[in-house]
Coordinates of C-alpha atoms in Angstrom, one line a residue:
Chain A
M134 CA -30.6 -11.8 -25.1
T135 CA -28.6 -14.4 -23.4
G136 CA -25.6 -14.6 -21.2
L137 CA -22.1 -15.6 -22.2
V138 CA -20.1 -18.8 -21.6
L139 CA -16.3 -18.6 -21.5
T140 CA -14.5 -21.9 -21.7
A141 CA -10.6 -21.8 -21.2
R142 CA -8.9 -23.1 -24.3
E143 CA -5.9 -24.6 -22.3
A144 CA -5.5 -26.2 -18.9
G145 CA -2.7 -25.0 -16.7
G146 CA -0.1 -22.3 -17.7
P147 CA 0.4 -19.0 -15.9
P148 CA -2.5 -17.5 -14.0
I149 CA -5.0 -15.5 -16.1
D150 CA -6.0 -12.1 -14.7
L151 CA -9.7 -11.5 -15.5
T152 CA -9.9 -8.0 -14.1
G153 CA -12.5 -6.1 -16.1
V154 CA -14.3 -9.2 -17.5
L155 CA -17.6 -8.5 -15.8
P156 CA -21.3 -9.2 -16.6
E157 CA -21.9 -5.4 -17.0
R158 CA -19.6 -5.5 -20.0
L159 CA -21.7 -8.0 -21.9
A160 CA -24.1 -5.4 -23.2
D161 CA -21.3 -3.3 -24.6
G162 CA -20.3 -5.7 -27.3
G163 CA -16.6 -6.3 -28.1
V164 CA -16.2 -8.7 -25.2
A165 CA -14.0 -10.9 -27.3
A166 CA -11.5 -8.2 -27.7
L167 CA -11.2 -7.3 -23.9
P168 CA -7.6 -7.3 -22.8
V169 CA -6.7 -9.9 -20.2
I170 CA -3.3 -10.6 -18.7
R171 CA -1.7 -14.0 -18.7
G172 CA 1.6 -14.2 -16.9
R173 CA 3.4 -11.2 -18.2
E174 CA 1.6 -10.8 -21.5
R175 CA -1.5 -8.8 -22.5
V176 CA -3.8 -10.8 -24.8
R177 CA -7.3 -10.6 -26.2
L178 CA -9.9 -12.6 -24.2
D179 CA -10.9 -14.7 -27.1
E180 CA -7.3 -15.9 -27.4
L181 CA -7.5 -17.7 -24.2
F182 CA -11.2 -18.5 -24.0
E183 CA -13.8 -20.0 -26.4
L184 CA -16.9 -17.6 -26.3
R185 CA -20.4 -18.7 -27.0
D186 CA -23.8 -17.4 -26.0
G187 CA -25.5 -19.2 -23.2
G188 CA -27.1 -19.0 -19.8
P189 CA -29.5 -16.3 -18.5
S190 CA -29.2 -12.7 -19.7
G191 CA -26.6 -10.8 -17.7
T192 CA -24.9 -13.9 -16.6
L193 CA -21.2 -14.8 -17.3
I194 CA -20.4 -18.5 -17.0
L195 CA -16.7 -19.3 -16.8
R196 CA -15.4 -22.8 -17.3
P197 CA -11.7 -22.7 -16.1
N198 CA -10.9 -26.2 -17.5
G199 CA -8.0 -26.3 -15.2
A200 CA -6.6 -22.8 -15.9
V201 CA -5.9 -20.6 -13.0
L202 CA -8.2 -17.6 -13.1
D203 CA -7.3 -14.6 -10.8
N204 CA -9.5 -11.5 -10.1
V205 CA -12.8 -13.2 -11.2
G206 CA -15.6 -10.8 -10.5
A207 CA -13.2 -8.2 -8.9
G208 CA -15.0 -5.0 -8.7
M209 CA -18.3 -6.3 -10.3
A210 CA -21.4 -4.1 -9.6
A211 CA -24.2 -6.1 -11.2
G212 CA -25.2 -9.2 -13.0
E213 CA -24.1 -12.7 -12.1
I214 CA -20.9 -14.7 -12.6
V215 CA -20.9 -18.5 -12.2
V216 CA -17.6 -20.3 -12.2
E217 CA -18.0 -24.0 -13.0
G218 CA -14.8 -25.0 -11.3
H219 CA -12.1 -23.5 -9.1
C220 CA -10.9 -19.9 -9.0
G221 CA -7.6 -18.4 -8.2
D222 CA -6.9 -15.4 -6.0
N223 CA -9.0 -12.2 -5.4
A224 CA -12.3 -13.7 -6.5
G225 CA -14.9 -11.0 -5.9
A226 CA -12.3 -8.6 -4.4
G227 CA -13.8 -5.0 -4.3
M228 CA -17.3 -6.4 -5.4
R229 CA -20.0 -3.7 -5.1
G230 CA -23.0 -5.6 -6.3
G231 CA -24.3 -8.6 -8.2
A232 CA -23.6 -12.3 -7.4
L233 CA -20.6 -14.4 -7.9
L234 CA -21.1 -18.1 -7.5
I235 CA -18.0 -20.4 -7.5
E236 CA -18.8 -24.1 -7.7
G237 CA -15.4 -25.2 -6.5
D238 CA -12.7 -23.7 -4.4
C239 CA -11.1 -20.2 -4.6
G240 CA -7.8 -18.9 -3.5
A241 CA -6.7 -16.1 -1.2
F242 CA -8.2 -12.6 -0.8
A243 CA -11.6 -13.7 -2.0
A244 CA -14.2 -10.9 -1.2
A245 CA -11.3 -8.7 -0.1
E246 CA -12.5 -5.2 0.5
M247 CA -15.9 -6.2 -0.9
A248 CA -18.5 -3.5 -0.5
G249 CA -21.7 -5.1 -1.7
G250 CA -23.3 -8.0 -3.5
R251 CA -23.1 -11.7 -2.8
L252 CA -20.3 -14.3 -3.1
R253 CA -20.9 -17.9 -2.6
V254 CA -18.1 -20.5 -2.7
A255 CA -19.3 -24.1 -2.6
G256 CA -15.9 -25.4 -1.6
A257 CA -13.1 -23.8 0.4
A258 CA -11.9 -20.2 0.3
G259 CA -8.1 -19.5 0.9
D260 CA -6.6 -17.1 3.4
F261 CA -7.7 -13.5 3.8
L262 CA -11.4 -14.0 2.9
G263 CA -13.0 -10.5 3.2
A264 CA -9.8 -9.1 4.5
P265 CA -8.0 -5.9 3.4
L266 CA -5.8 -5.9 0.3
A267 CA -2.2 -5.3 1.2
G268 CA -1.6 -1.8 2.5
S269 CA -5.2 -1.1 3.1
P270 CA -6.6 -0.4 6.7
R271 CA -10.1 -1.9 6.2
G272 CA -11.4 -5.2 4.9
M273 CA -14.9 -6.1 3.8
R274 CA -17.2 -3.2 4.1
G275 CA -20.6 -4.6 2.9
G276 CA -22.3 -7.6 1.1
S277 CA -22.6 -11.2 2.0
V278 CA -20.2 -14.1 1.7
F279 CA -21.1 -17.8 2.0
V280 CA -18.4 -20.4 1.9
G281 CA -17.9 -24.0 2.7
R282 CA -14.6 -23.6 4.6
A283 CA -12.1 -20.7 4.9
G284 CA -8.4 -20.4 5.5
D285 CA -6.5 -18.1 7.9
R286 CA -7.5 -14.5 8.8
A287 CA -11.0 -14.6 7.4
G288 CA -12.8 -11.3 8.1
E289 CA -9.7 -9.7 9.2
R290 CA -10.3 -5.9 9.8
M291 CA -13.7 -6.4 8.4
R292 CA -15.8 -3.2 8.7
R293 CA -19.4 -4.3 7.7
G294 CA -21.2 -7.2 6.0
L295 CA -21.6 -10.9 6.6
I296 CA -19.3 -13.8 6.3
A297 CA -20.9 -17.3 6.9
V298 CA -18.6 -20.2 6.9
Q299 CA -20.5 -23.6 6.9
G300 CA -17.4 -25.6 8.1
D301 CA -14.1 -24.9 9.6
V302 CA -12.1 -21.6 9.5
G303 CA -8.3 -21.2 10.1
G304 CA -6.6 -19.0 12.6
W305 CA -7.1 -15.4 13.4
C306 CA -10.6 -15.4 12.1
G307 CA -12.0 -11.9 12.7
A308 CA -8.7 -10.5 13.9
R309 CA -8.8 -6.7 14.4
M310 CA -12.4 -6.8 13.2
I311 CA -14.1 -3.4 13.3
A312 CA -17.7 -4.4 12.8
G313 CA -19.9 -6.8 10.8
S314 CA -20.9 -10.5 11.4
I315 CA -19.0 -13.7 11.0
V316 CA -20.7 -17.1 11.3
V317 CA -18.7 -20.3 11.7
G318 CA -20.4 -23.6 11.6
G319 CA -17.2 -25.8 12.3
E320 CA -14.0 -25.4 14.2
A321 CA -12.3 -22.1 14.4
G322 CA -8.5 -21.9 14.8
A323 CA -6.3 -20.0 17.1
G324 CA -6.5 -16.1 17.6
L325 CA -10.3 -16.0 17.1
G326 CA -11.4 -12.3 17.2
S327 CA -8.0 -11.3 18.4
A328 CA -7.9 -7.5 18.8
M329 CA -11.4 -7.1 17.5
R330 CA -13.0 -3.8 18.3
R331 CA -16.6 -4.5 17.5
G332 CA -18.7 -6.9 15.5
S333 CA -20.1 -10.4 16.2
I334 CA -18.6 -13.8 15.6
L335 CA -21.3 -16.6 15.9
L336 CA -20.0 -20.0 16.6
A337 CA -21.8 -23.3 16.4
R338 CA -19.1 -24.9 18.7
D339 CA -17.0 -23.7 21.5
P340 CA -13.7 -22.3 20.4
A341 CA -11.0 -24.9 20.6
E342 CA -8.4 -22.4 21.6
P343 CA -10.1 -19.5 23.5
T344 CA -8.6 -16.2 22.9
P345 CA -7.4 -14.3 26.0
G346 CA -9.0 -10.9 26.4
F347 CA -12.7 -11.9 26.3
A348 CA -14.9 -11.5 29.3
D349 CA -17.5 -14.1 29.8
G350 CA -20.9 -12.3 29.8
G351 CA -23.0 -15.5 30.5
E352 CA -25.6 -17.2 28.5
H353 CA -28.6 -15.2 27.0
E354 CA -31.6 -15.3 24.7
L355 CA -30.7 -12.6 22.1
L356 CA -33.6 -11.7 19.8
F357 CA -31.4 -10.7 16.9
L358 CA -30.2 -14.2 16.6
E359 CA -33.7 -15.3 15.5
L360 CA -33.6 -12.7 12.8
M361 CA -30.2 -13.9 11.8
R362 CA -31.3 -17.4 11.7
R363 CA -34.2 -16.7 9.5
D364 CA -32.1 -14.7 7.2
L365 CA -29.3 -17.4 7.0
M366 CA -31.7 -20.3 6.7
A367 CA -33.2 -18.5 3.7
A368 CA -29.7 -18.5 2.2
G369 CA -29.1 -22.1 3.2
A370 CA -26.3 -20.9 5.5
W371 CA -27.4 -21.3 9.1
P372 CA -24.7 -23.4 10.7
M373 CA -26.9 -25.6 12.9
E374 CA -29.8 -28.0 12.7
F375 CA -33.2 -26.4 12.6
P376 CA -33.8 -25.5 16.2
P377 CA -36.5 -27.2 18.3
A378 CA -36.7 -24.1 20.5
G379 CA -35.3 -20.7 21.0
I380 CA -31.6 -19.9 20.4
R381 CA -29.4 -19.0 23.2
A382 CA -25.7 -17.8 23.2
R383 CA -22.9 -17.6 25.5
R384 CA -21.6 -14.1 25.1
L385 CA -17.9 -13.4 25.3
I386 CA -17.1 -9.7 25.1
G387 CA -13.8 -8.4 23.8
D388 CA -11.1 -8.1 22.9
R389 CA -10.7 -6.3 26.1
T390 CA -6.9 -6.1 25.7
V391 CA -7.6 -3.4 23.1
G392 CA -10.8 -2.0 24.7
G393 CA -12.9 -3.9 22.2
L394 CA -16.6 -4.3 22.5
G395 CA -17.0 -7.1 20.0
E396 CA -18.6 -10.4 20.8
L397 CA -18.1 -14.1 20.3
L398 CA -21.5 -15.8 20.6
V399 CA -21.4 -19.5 21.2
L400 CA -24.8 -20.8 20.1
S401 CA -27.0 -23.3 21.6
Y402 CA -30.7 -24.1 21.8
T403 CA -33.0 -24.0 24.8
Chain B
M93 CA -80.2 8.7 0.1
R94 CA -81.9 6.4 2.5
I95 CA -80.7 2.8 3.4
N96 CA -82.7 0.7 5.6
G97 CA -84.6 3.7 6.8
V98 CA -81.5 5.6 7.7
T99 CA -80.9 8.9 6.0
I100 CA -77.4 9.4 4.5
D101 CA -76.9 13.1 4.1
D102 CA -75.7 14.5 0.8
T103 CA -72.4 15.9 2.3
F104 CA -68.8 15.0 2.6
A105 CA -66.1 14.4 5.1
E106 CA -63.2 16.8 4.8
A107 CA -59.8 15.3 5.5
F108 CA -56.3 16.4 5.5
P109 CA -52.9 15.1 4.4
M110 CA -50.9 13.7 7.2
K111 CA -47.6 12.0 7.5
G112 CA -48.0 8.4 8.7
T113 CA -46.0 5.4 9.6
R114 CA -46.6 1.8 10.6
L115 CA -44.6 0.1 13.4
V116 CA -44.6 -3.5 14.5
V117 CA -44.2 -4.1 18.1
T118 CA -43.5 -7.7 19.4
A119 CA -43.1 -9.2 22.7
D120 CA -42.8 -12.7 24.3
T121 CA -46.6 -12.9 25.1
P122 CA -49.8 -11.2 23.8
H123 CA -50.2 -9.7 27.2
W124 CA -46.9 -7.7 26.8
V125 CA -47.7 -6.8 23.2
Q126 CA -50.8 -5.2 24.4
A127 CA -49.0 -3.5 27.2
A128 CA -46.5 -1.9 24.9
A129 CA -48.9 -1.1 22.0
V130 CA -51.6 0.3 24.1
T131 CA -49.2 2.4 26.1
M132 CA -47.5 3.8 23.1
T133 CA -50.8 4.8 21.4
G134 CA -52.1 6.4 24.6
F135 CA -53.0 10.2 24.6
A136 CA -52.8 10.1 20.8
T137 CA -56.3 11.0 19.9
S138 CA -55.9 14.3 18.1
V139 CA -53.0 16.3 16.7
I140 CA -54.6 19.4 18.2
A141 CA -53.1 18.6 21.6
C142 CA -51.4 15.2 21.4
G143 CA -48.8 15.7 18.8
C144 CA -49.9 12.7 16.9
E145 CA -52.9 10.4 16.2
A146 CA -52.2 6.7 16.8
A147 CA -53.9 3.4 17.5
V148 CA -53.3 -0.3 17.0
E149 CA -54.1 -1.3 13.4
R150 CA -54.4 -5.0 14.2
L151 CA -52.8 -7.7 16.2
L152 CA -50.3 -9.9 14.4
E153 CA -49.9 -13.7 14.7
P154 CA -46.3 -14.9 15.4
E155 CA -46.0 -16.1 11.7
E156 CA -46.5 -12.4 10.6
T157 CA -43.8 -10.8 12.6
P158 CA -40.1 -10.5 11.9
D159 CA -39.0 -12.4 15.1
G160 CA -41.8 -15.0 15.2
R161 CA -43.3 -13.7 18.3
P162 CA -46.9 -12.2 18.9
G163 CA -47.0 -8.6 17.7
A164 CA -49.2 -5.6 16.9
A165 CA -49.2 -3.3 13.9
V166 CA -49.5 0.4 15.1
L167 CA -50.2 3.3 12.9
L168 CA -49.0 6.9 13.9
F169 CA -50.0 10.1 12.1
A170 CA -48.7 13.7 12.5
I171 CA -48.9 16.9 10.6
S172 CA -45.3 16.9 9.5
R173 CA -42.4 14.4 9.2
D174 CA -40.4 16.2 11.9
E175 CA -43.3 16.0 14.3
L176 CA -43.8 12.4 13.5
A177 CA -40.2 11.6 14.1
K178 CA -40.4 13.4 17.5
Q179 CA -43.5 11.4 18.5
V180 CA -42.0 8.1 17.3
A181 CA -38.8 8.6 19.2
R182 CA -40.8 9.6 22.4
R183 CA -43.4 6.9 22.3
V184 CA -41.1 4.1 21.3
G185 CA -38.5 5.3 23.7
Q186 CA -40.8 5.7 26.7
C187 CA -43.5 3.1 26.0
V188 CA -42.0 0.3 23.9
M189 CA -38.3 0.1 25.0
T190 CA -39.5 0.2 28.6
S191 CA -41.9 -2.7 28.1
H192 CA -40.8 -6.2 29.1
S193 CA -39.3 -8.3 26.2
S194 CA -40.4 -5.8 23.6
A195 CA -38.8 -5.3 20.1
C196 CA -39.9 -2.7 17.5
Y197 CA -39.7 -2.9 13.8
A198 CA -40.7 -0.7 10.8
G199 CA -43.9 -2.0 9.5
Q200 CA -43.3 -0.5 6.1
H201 CA -40.2 0.3 4.1
E202 CA -41.4 2.4 1.2
G203 CA -41.1 6.2 1.8
K204 CA -38.7 8.6 3.4
P205 CA -37.0 7.2 6.5
I206 CA -37.2 8.8 9.9
P207 CA -35.1 7.6 12.9
L208 CA -36.4 4.8 15.0
G209 CA -33.7 2.9 16.7
D210 CA -31.2 5.5 15.2
G211 CA -32.4 8.0 17.8
L212 CA -32.8 5.6 20.7
R213 CA -29.6 3.9 20.4
Y214 CA -27.8 6.4 22.6
F215 CA -29.6 4.9 25.5
G216 CA -27.2 2.1 25.2
D217 CA -24.5 4.4 26.5
G218 CA -21.9 3.1 24.1
W219 CA -22.7 -0.6 24.5
Q220 CA -25.4 -0.6 21.7
I221 CA -24.5 -2.7 18.7
A222 CA -25.7 -2.1 15.1
K223 CA -26.5 -5.1 13.1
R224 CA -27.4 -5.4 9.5
I225 CA -29.6 -8.5 8.8
G226 CA -31.2 -9.2 5.5
G227 CA -30.5 -5.8 4.2
R228 CA -32.0 -4.0 7.2
R229 CA -30.2 -2.3 10.0
Y230 CA -31.1 -2.9 13.6
W231 CA -29.9 -1.6 16.9
R232 CA -29.4 -3.9 19.9
I233 CA -29.6 -1.8 23.1
P234 CA -28.7 -3.6 26.3
V235 CA -31.5 -3.3 28.8
M236 CA -32.1 -5.0 32.2
D237 CA -34.1 -8.0 30.9
S238 CA -31.8 -8.7 27.9
E239 CA -31.6 -6.5 24.8
F240 CA -34.1 -4.0 23.1
L241 CA -34.0 -4.9 19.4
C242 CA -35.1 -1.9 17.2
E243 CA -34.9 -1.3 13.5
A244 CA -32.8 1.7 12.7
T245 CA -35.4 3.6 10.8
T246 CA -39.0 3.4 9.7
A247 CA -40.6 4.9 6.5
V248 CA -43.0 7.8 6.3
T249 CA -46.0 7.7 3.9
E250 CA -48.4 10.4 2.8
G251 CA -51.5 9.5 4.9
V252 CA -54.9 11.0 5.4
G253 CA -56.2 12.3 8.7
G254 CA -59.7 13.3 9.7
G255 CA -61.9 11.1 7.6
N256 CA -65.2 11.0 9.6
F257 CA -68.9 10.5 9.8
F258 CA -71.5 11.2 12.5
I259 CA -74.1 8.8 13.7
L260 CA -77.3 10.6 14.7
G261 CA -79.3 8.4 16.9
A262 CA -82.6 8.7 18.8
D263 CA -80.9 8.3 22.1
R264 CA -77.6 7.5 23.6
E265 CA -78.1 3.7 23.5
A266 CA -79.0 3.8 19.8
S267 CA -76.0 5.9 18.8
R268 CA -73.6 3.9 21.0
T269 CA -74.8 0.5 19.7
A270 CA -74.4 1.7 16.2
A271 CA -71.1 3.2 16.8
E272 CA -69.7 0.0 18.3
A273 CA -70.9 -1.9 15.3
A274 CA -69.1 0.6 13.1
V275 CA -65.9 0.3 15.1
V276 CA -65.8 -3.5 14.7
A277 CA -66.3 -3.1 11.0
I278 CA -63.6 -0.4 10.6
R279 CA -61.0 -2.3 12.6
A280 CA -61.1 -5.1 10.0
V281 CA -60.0 -2.6 7.3
P282 CA -56.2 -2.6 6.7
G283 CA -54.4 0.7 6.8
A284 CA -57.0 2.6 8.9
I285 CA -57.3 3.4 12.5
L286 CA -59.8 5.1 14.9
P287 CA -57.6 7.1 17.3
F288 CA -60.3 8.1 19.8
P289 CA -61.3 6.2 23.0
G290 CA -63.0 3.0 21.9
G291 CA -62.8 4.4 18.3
V292 CA -65.5 7.0 19.0
V293 CA -65.7 10.7 19.7
R294 CA -68.5 12.3 21.6
S295 CA -67.0 15.8 21.8
G296 CA -66.9 16.7 18.2
S297 CA -65.5 20.1 17.6
K298 CA -65.8 23.2 15.5
I299 CA -63.0 25.5 14.5
G300 CA -62.3 28.3 17.0
G301 CA -64.5 29.5 19.9
K302 CA -65.6 32.6 21.8
Y303 CA -62.6 32.5 24.0
K304 CA -59.2 33.8 22.8
G305 CA -56.7 31.1 22.1
M306 CA -59.1 28.3 21.6
I307 CA -58.2 26.3 18.5
A308 CA -61.4 24.3 18.7
S309 CA -64.6 24.2 20.7
T310 CA -67.6 22.0 21.1
N311 CA -69.6 21.4 18.0
T312 CA -72.7 23.3 19.1
A313 CA -74.8 22.5 16.0
Y314 CA -74.8 18.9 17.0
C315 CA -75.2 19.3 20.8
P316 CA -78.7 18.1 21.5
T317 CA -78.8 20.1 24.7
L318 CA -78.4 23.4 22.9
R319 CA -81.2 22.7 20.4
G320 CA -83.2 25.9 20.3
A321 CA -80.5 28.1 21.6
V322 CA -78.1 27.7 18.7
P323 CA -78.5 27.0 14.9
S324 CA -78.9 23.3 15.2
L325 CA -78.2 20.7 12.5
L326 CA -80.0 18.0 14.4
P327 CA -83.2 16.5 12.7
D328 CA -86.2 15.9 14.9
G329 CA -86.0 12.8 17.0
V330 CA -82.2 13.0 17.3
D331 CA -81.0 13.1 20.9
S332 CA -77.4 11.7 20.6
V333 CA -74.6 12.1 18.2
L334 CA -71.3 10.1 18.0
E335 CA -68.6 10.8 15.6
L336 CA -66.0 8.3 14.2
V337 CA -62.7 9.9 13.1
I338 CA -60.6 7.8 10.7
D339 CA -56.9 8.1 9.8
G340 CA -55.6 6.1 7.0
M341 CA -52.3 5.3 5.2
T342 CA -54.1 6.1 1.9
P343 CA -57.3 7.9 0.8
E344 CA -58.5 4.4 -0.3
A345 CA -58.0 3.0 3.2
V346 CA -60.1 5.9 4.7
R347 CA -62.8 5.4 1.9
A348 CA -63.0 1.7 2.7
A349 CA -63.1 2.3 6.4
M350 CA -66.0 4.8 6.0
R351 CA -67.9 2.5 3.8
A352 CA -67.4 -0.4 6.2
G353 CA -68.4 1.8 9.2
I354 CA -71.5 3.4 7.6
G355 CA -72.5 0.0 6.2
A356 CA -72.5 -1.5 9.7
V357 CA -74.6 1.5 11.1
V358 CA -77.2 1.4 8.3
S359 CA -77.5 -2.4 8.6
M360 CA -78.9 -1.8 12.0
G361 CA -81.4 0.3 10.5
S362 CA -83.9 3.0 11.7
A363 CA -85.6 0.2 13.8
A364 CA -82.5 0.3 16.1
G365 CA -82.9 4.0 16.6
V366 CA -80.4 5.3 14.0
V367 CA -81.9 8.3 12.3
A368 CA -79.2 9.6 10.0
V369 CA -75.5 9.6 9.1
T370 CA -73.8 12.8 8.2
A371 CA -70.2 14.1 8.1
G372 CA -68.1 16.9 9.2
N373 CA -66.5 19.5 6.9
Y374 CA -65.3 23.1 6.5
G375 CA -67.1 23.8 3.3
G376 CA -64.3 22.2 1.3
K377 CA -61.9 25.1 2.0
L378 CA -59.4 23.5 4.3
G379 CA -58.8 19.8 3.5
R380 CA -57.4 18.3 0.4
H381 CA -59.4 15.2 0.6
Q382 CA -63.3 15.0 0.4
F383 CA -65.2 11.8 1.0
H384 CA -68.7 12.3 -0.2
L385 CA -71.1 10.0 1.7
H386 CA -73.3 9.2 -1.3
E387 CA -70.2 8.2 -3.4
V388 CA -68.7 6.2 -0.5
M389 CA -71.9 4.2 -0.2
A390 CA -72.7 4.0 -3.9

């Protein structure tokens, strides 16, 4: 048994909502007739995509061909989706398991309220990466996210899990964070960790605009960083060169303006 | 059965199911690994009075540990999961967390979990931090030399306690030399430990005694100084007996350890003053596991 390759028939046009088009549905049969929404109309999947067998079993390969695909992998629990191009909004939102690999960029709310699984975005993710969906009190609550760059409010209200950004993130990264880990390899914008309660934000560089409300706890050797380094290096996501010696971190504790016990860890090597 | 002039009695070691776990202790230097591991496995020779039986399984190279530092694998066994959890919490809390630069990880992940850092985290007084890394959960507990890093849980396995054999020697030197060789051989077997001092027991016991409340008392049948006064099981020419008690993560580990130990003893032969090897049992009525010496050495 092989996977399935979906190639968009037309470039452009209204966004296509792929909610429910998931690897776990491949075994059911009848994939071609799955309903999808384009703009304001509900149509069959095979009206918008050319379907053919291909790829490993349990894998869904999407070729957007310039079409805007929203909700790719939203709520997926198993299997793998590979997007050979860019994605629209809500990629991997509410994911509970499996793997979603986006070879290009993706829009806002990627991994929003994600609970498990792994999302990897080779390019840039939009705003609200791993954040709550509108009206929800909590963002990401599990799983791992690896992206090249991210927009504003990455990890906002994050409860659990890992977000590793290889390059820059926008403003308010980790704002109102509840727990979990965020790793930033590049520059972080203003409002970093603002109003965070707990959780860790690891930074390869000093924050350009330090957030008020963080107490400087000095520089330390923290053993858990070695475990994180090993784990992230295995995933190709450790934001620094391979260390010649042990890892140290300057620990900023906050946000004390809200009684927070979170930490910004500015990494360095001994 | 005779091997190299040493008689192997046609008997068996009777052993019991126990709950076991493996912990990995690391520190900045081998010295501090030893300090933590030896302390946490102290006073852990017998469940009769110590609560658990424990020993260092083997020392670990930095490449073998989760944090790339020197380490030790430690095995602990107790009669129940609850008792094991209690002993793990006490020993890690008092002996590992207190030791300079230490960290403690689960050495196995298959089996029902018991708290490790989950119980110790409260020492952090609210400043402890949970961290999930690579699918595993850890606690970072602030301590005076940095942080104590401890995995949240460890897994419990169905182990075996009380594998044993006796070395019957012509004199103390003969039985000691043979026992020391057996200890070296057994310590190379993965998944097995020798919880008694130096790996050897000289005060083997029988069940009960003449005094009320005694769970166990000296094994009179193997005490050379009582020969003639009690029904003795000592052959002529035997003046010193030492016992090796083995706990293992699996029956196979206990069997392999017994084979390695007895093999080392008999390789010294009767010329070294080793007369016989036998084993302790209760007639097969109490323990679920029986390790027949002839089968072990076949």
